[in-house]
Amino acid sequence: MTPALFGENASGWTDMSNHLVHFTKDYGGRDAYRNMLGILSGGVIRARNAFGICRKTAPDPQSQLATCLSEVPLHQLGRLSAKRSEHGIVFRKDFVIGRGGNPILYAYKDRAVAKAIKKLAQQAGNDAENPIWRVTPFVDVPGSYGTSQYFFEWEREWRVVGDFAFTPDDVVFLIIPENLHAAARSFVDDARTENLGPAYDCPFIDAHWDLETIQPLLANA
């Protein structure tokens, strides 16, 4: 029997999720939908940005590059899509954990935990092999910075250090606006028929669907 990687949530726990979502965004002159298609075609989410408490100070900046996901329940994605986009890719949580994913730690600015982590990083100095650098990409520091505020705990963020590779079988749902579902399904069918690339046969969901609409799909996910 394979050991469990995380505690599965009971079916009635609607405030919790067994899934993680990566929202795509407009980037490189392409909209979020086209960028999602590019990710699906290549089977990899690229870690393009550094994250965490030491994203600017780690001796090896590459060690802080990460891909980001959210564990916001699927029937509550509307609030996140309003900030990100209407397009995304959904994975099972245990799959992401198996690839090194972890929820981030919100260590509040100027408080004990943030101070302790910063001290450990300072003690590590320029030693790029120090284990602290494997922790720091997962630590954010919410707080007030001058006239700006940085508080994003509501996103329930997870990260994976480095690029995140996957296959069509690893994708549980694709997040696409409902009015585009038919066109997207036709695109997937053509990809399979004409052998144009990987075919994603998973269900499509809309980021604004409610629990009643989402619930039947979760039974097989």
Short mmCIF file of C-alpha atoms in Angstrom, two decimals:
data_model
loop_
_atom_site.label_atom_id
_atom_site.label_comp_id
_atom_site.label_asym_id
_atom_site.label_seq_id
_atom_site.Cartn_x
_atom_site.Cartn_y
_atom_site.Cartn_z
CA MET A 1 0.00 0.00 0.00
CA THR A 2 1.38 3.39 -1.02
CA PRO A 3 1.80 5.74 1.97
CA ALA A 4 -0.46 8.79 1.93
CA LEU A 5 1.22 12.06 0.99
CA PHE A 6 -1.40 14.28 2.63
CA GLY A 7 -4.58 14.09 4.66
CA GLU A 8 -7.52 13.72 2.25
CA ASN A 9 -10.41 16.04 3.01
CA ALA A 10 -13.83 14.61 3.76
CA SER A 11 -16.37 15.12 0.98
CA GLY A 12 -18.44 17.46 3.13
CA TRP A 13 -15.54 19.79 3.90
CA THR A 14 -16.37 22.39 1.29
CA ASP A 15 -13.86 24.88 2.69
CA MET A 16 -10.99 22.51 1.84
CA SER A 17 -9.67 21.07 -1.43
CA ASN A 18 -7.78 17.99 -2.59
CA HIS A 19 -6.68 19.88 -5.69
CA LEU A 20 -4.28 22.65 -6.64
CA VAL A 21 -4.72 25.19 -9.41
CA HIS A 22 -2.20 27.00 -11.58
CA PHE A 23 -3.74 30.04 -13.26
CA THR A 24 -2.15 31.22 -16.48
CA LYS A 25 -1.79 34.90 -17.32
CA ASP A 26 -1.14 37.26 -20.20
CA TYR A 27 2.58 37.06 -20.90
CA GLY A 28 5.00 37.54 -23.76
CA GLY A 29 2.46 39.17 -26.04
CA ARG A 30 -0.02 36.29 -25.69
CA ASP A 31 -3.21 36.13 -23.67
CA ALA A 32 -3.81 33.70 -20.80
CA TYR A 33 -5.66 31.20 -23.01
CA ARG A 34 -2.84 30.98 -25.56
CA ASN A 35 -0.29 30.69 -22.79
CA MET A 36 -2.28 27.84 -21.25
CA LEU A 37 -2.28 26.05 -24.61
CA GLY A 38 1.48 26.53 -24.81
CA ILE A 39 1.96 25.05 -21.34
CA LEU A 40 -0.27 22.09 -22.18
CA SER A 41 1.55 21.48 -25.45
CA GLY A 42 4.95 21.44 -23.77
CA GLY A 43 3.81 19.67 -20.61
CA VAL A 44 5.69 22.06 -18.35
CA ILE A 45 5.04 25.20 -16.30
CA ARG A 46 8.20 27.28 -16.41
CA ALA A 47 9.55 28.82 -13.21
CA ARG A 48 10.27 32.28 -14.55
CA ASN A 49 10.38 34.28 -11.31
CA ALA A 50 12.09 34.06 -7.94
CA PHE A 51 9.88 33.99 -4.86
CA GLY A 52 10.23 34.05 -1.11
CA ILE A 53 11.95 35.86 1.69
CA CYS A 54 15.41 35.59 0.06
CA ARG A 55 14.48 35.94 -3.61
CA LYS A 56 16.87 38.90 -3.94
CA THR A 57 19.63 37.79 -1.56
CA ALA A 58 20.19 34.03 -2.00
CA PRO A 59 23.72 33.25 -3.30
CA ASP A 60 22.24 31.21 -6.16
CA PRO A 61 19.23 33.14 -7.51
CA GLN A 62 18.19 30.12 -9.59
CA SER A 63 17.48 28.22 -6.38
CA GLN A 64 14.61 30.61 -5.61
CA LEU A 65 12.77 30.21 -8.92
CA ALA A 66 9.39 28.59 -8.41
CA THR A 67 6.02 27.82 -9.97
CA CYS A 68 2.89 28.84 -8.08
CA LEU A 69 -0.45 27.17 -7.41
CA SER A 70 -3.43 27.68 -5.11
CA GLU A 71 -5.53 25.35 -2.97
CA VAL A 72 -8.61 27.59 -3.02
CA PRO A 73 -11.60 25.20 -3.39
CA LEU A 74 -12.73 24.79 -6.99
CA HIS A 75 -16.15 26.30 -6.35
CA GLN A 76 -14.54 29.46 -4.97
CA LEU A 77 -12.08 30.17 -7.77
CA GLY A 78 -13.94 33.26 -8.94
CA ARG A 79 -12.24 35.52 -6.41
CA LEU A 80 -8.81 34.30 -7.54
CA SER A 81 -9.60 34.37 -11.26
CA ALA A 82 -10.57 38.03 -10.87
CA LYS A 83 -6.94 38.69 -9.92
CA ARG A 84 -5.31 36.15 -12.25
CA SER A 85 -7.28 35.06 -15.31
CA GLU A 86 -10.14 32.82 -16.42
CA HIS A 87 -7.79 30.01 -17.48
CA GLY A 88 -5.91 27.44 -15.45
CA ILE A 89 -4.78 23.87 -14.91
CA VAL A 90 -5.88 21.69 -11.98
CA PHE A 91 -3.80 18.88 -10.44
CA ARG A 92 -4.36 16.52 -7.54
CA LYS A 93 -2.61 17.68 -4.42
CA ASP A 94 -0.73 14.41 -3.92
CA PHE A 95 0.74 14.68 -7.43
CA VAL A 96 2.10 18.14 -6.68
CA ILE A 97 3.50 17.01 -3.32
CA GLY A 98 5.24 14.15 -5.10
CA ARG A 99 6.94 16.75 -7.31
CA GLY A 100 8.21 18.72 -4.33
CA GLY A 101 5.26 21.06 -3.89
CA ASN A 102 4.44 22.56 -0.52
CA PRO A 103 2.14 25.23 0.92
CA ILE A 104 4.00 28.44 1.58
CA LEU A 105 4.60 29.81 5.07
CA TYR A 106 3.33 33.31 5.77
CA ALA A 107 5.93 34.69 8.21
CA TYR A 108 4.65 38.10 9.22
CA LYS A 109 7.00 41.05 8.77
CA ASP A 110 9.13 41.92 11.81
CA ARG A 111 7.72 39.00 13.82
CA ALA A 112 9.60 36.12 15.43
CA VAL A 113 9.35 33.57 12.60
CA ALA A 114 10.42 36.00 9.87
CA LYS A 115 13.30 37.23 12.02
CA ALA A 116 14.46 33.67 12.72
CA ILE A 117 14.47 32.69 9.05
CA LYS A 118 16.33 35.85 8.08
CA LYS A 119 18.93 35.13 10.76
CA LEU A 120 19.44 31.58 9.46
CA ALA A 121 19.87 32.96 5.94
CA GLN A 122 22.42 35.50 7.16
CA GLN A 123 24.34 32.74 8.94
CA ALA A 124 24.39 30.71 5.71
CA GLY A 125 26.09 33.60 3.95
CA ASN A 126 27.34 32.67 0.49
CA ASP A 127 27.10 28.92 1.07
CA ALA A 128 24.77 28.00 -1.79
CA GLU A 129 24.51 24.41 -0.49
CA ASN A 130 23.11 25.41 2.89
CA PRO A 131 19.70 23.74 3.43
CA ILE A 132 18.07 27.07 4.29
CA TRP A 133 17.92 27.93 0.58
CA ARG A 134 15.61 24.97 0.01
CA VAL A 135 13.21 26.48 2.55
CA THR A 136 13.26 30.17 1.65
CA PRO A 137 11.31 29.93 -1.65
CA PHE A 138 8.37 28.71 0.43
CA VAL A 139 8.41 31.65 2.89
CA ASP A 140 6.61 34.92 2.20
CA VAL A 141 6.61 37.95 4.48
CA PRO A 142 3.21 39.68 4.57
CA GLY A 143 3.13 43.16 6.01
CA SER A 144 3.06 46.88 5.37
CA TYR A 145 5.91 48.28 3.29
CA GLY A 146 5.86 52.06 3.27
CA THR A 147 2.61 53.07 1.61
CA SER A 148 2.02 49.57 0.22
CA GLN A 149 0.51 46.51 1.82
CA TYR A 150 1.41 42.92 0.98
CA PHE A 151 -1.23 40.54 2.29
CA PHE A 152 -2.16 37.56 0.14
CA GLU A 153 -2.92 34.82 2.66
CA TRP A 154 -6.35 34.37 1.08
CA GLU A 155 -4.71 32.90 -2.03
CA ARG A 156 -3.69 29.75 -0.09
CA GLU A 157 -0.56 29.55 -2.18
CA TRP A 158 1.62 26.52 -2.87
CA ARG A 159 4.93 26.46 -4.72
CA VAL A 160 7.20 24.04 -6.51
CA VAL A 161 10.84 25.03 -6.86
CA GLY A 162 11.91 24.99 -10.49
CA ASP A 163 9.96 24.01 -13.60
CA PHE A 164 6.90 21.81 -13.08
CA ALA A 165 6.54 18.99 -15.64
CA PHE A 166 3.41 16.90 -16.15
CA THR A 167 1.58 14.65 -18.61
CA PRO A 168 -2.05 14.79 -19.80
CA ASP A 169 -2.93 12.06 -17.30
CA ASP A 170 -1.77 14.30 -14.43
CA VAL A 171 -4.28 17.05 -15.26
CA VAL A 172 -7.62 16.67 -13.46
CA PHE A 173 -9.46 19.68 -14.92
CA LEU A 174 -8.83 22.59 -17.25
CA ILE A 175 -10.29 25.95 -16.23
CA ILE A 176 -11.86 27.61 -19.26
CA PRO A 177 -14.83 29.99 -19.51
CA GLU A 178 -17.99 27.97 -20.14
CA ASN A 179 -18.74 29.75 -23.41
CA LEU A 180 -15.43 28.43 -24.80
CA HIS A 181 -15.85 24.80 -23.71
CA ALA A 182 -17.16 23.55 -27.06
CA ALA A 183 -14.37 25.21 -29.04
CA ALA A 184 -11.74 23.95 -26.60
CA ARG A 185 -13.10 20.40 -26.79
CA SER A 186 -12.99 20.56 -30.58
CA PHE A 187 -9.36 21.71 -30.37
CA VAL A 188 -8.48 18.75 -28.13
CA ASP A 189 -10.30 16.30 -30.40
CA ASP A 190 -8.48 17.63 -33.45
CA ALA A 191 -5.14 17.33 -31.65
CA ARG A 192 -5.88 13.67 -30.98
CA THR A 193 -7.27 12.85 -34.43
CA GLU A 194 -4.52 14.58 -36.37
CA ASN A 195 -1.76 13.70 -33.89
CA LEU A 196 -0.90 17.37 -33.46
CA GLY A 197 0.13 17.08 -29.83
CA PRO A 198 -0.96 15.79 -26.43
CA ALA A 199 -4.73 15.38 -25.99
CA TYR A 200 -6.25 16.45 -22.67
CA ASP A 201 -9.41 14.42 -22.13
CA CYS A 202 -10.10 15.78 -18.65
CA PRO A 203 -13.31 17.72 -17.91
CA PHE A 204 -13.42 21.48 -18.36
CA ILE A 205 -14.72 23.70 -15.57
CA ASP A 206 -15.53 27.39 -15.33
CA ALA A 207 -13.86 29.44 -12.58
CA HIS A 208 -17.27 30.82 -11.60
CA TRP A 209 -19.18 27.55 -11.25
CA ASP A 210 -20.76 26.97 -7.85
CA LEU A 211 -20.44 23.91 -5.63
CA GLU A 212 -23.62 22.31 -6.97
CA THR A 213 -22.19 22.37 -10.49
CA ILE A 214 -18.68 21.28 -9.50
CA GLN A 215 -19.63 18.54 -7.02
CA PRO A 216 -20.60 15.79 -9.53
CA LEU A 217 -17.23 16.15 -11.27
CA LEU A 218 -15.29 15.75 -8.02
CA ALA A 219 -16.55 12.19 -7.52
CA ASN A 220 -14.14 10.96 -10.20
CA ALA A 221 -11.31 13.36 -9.42
#
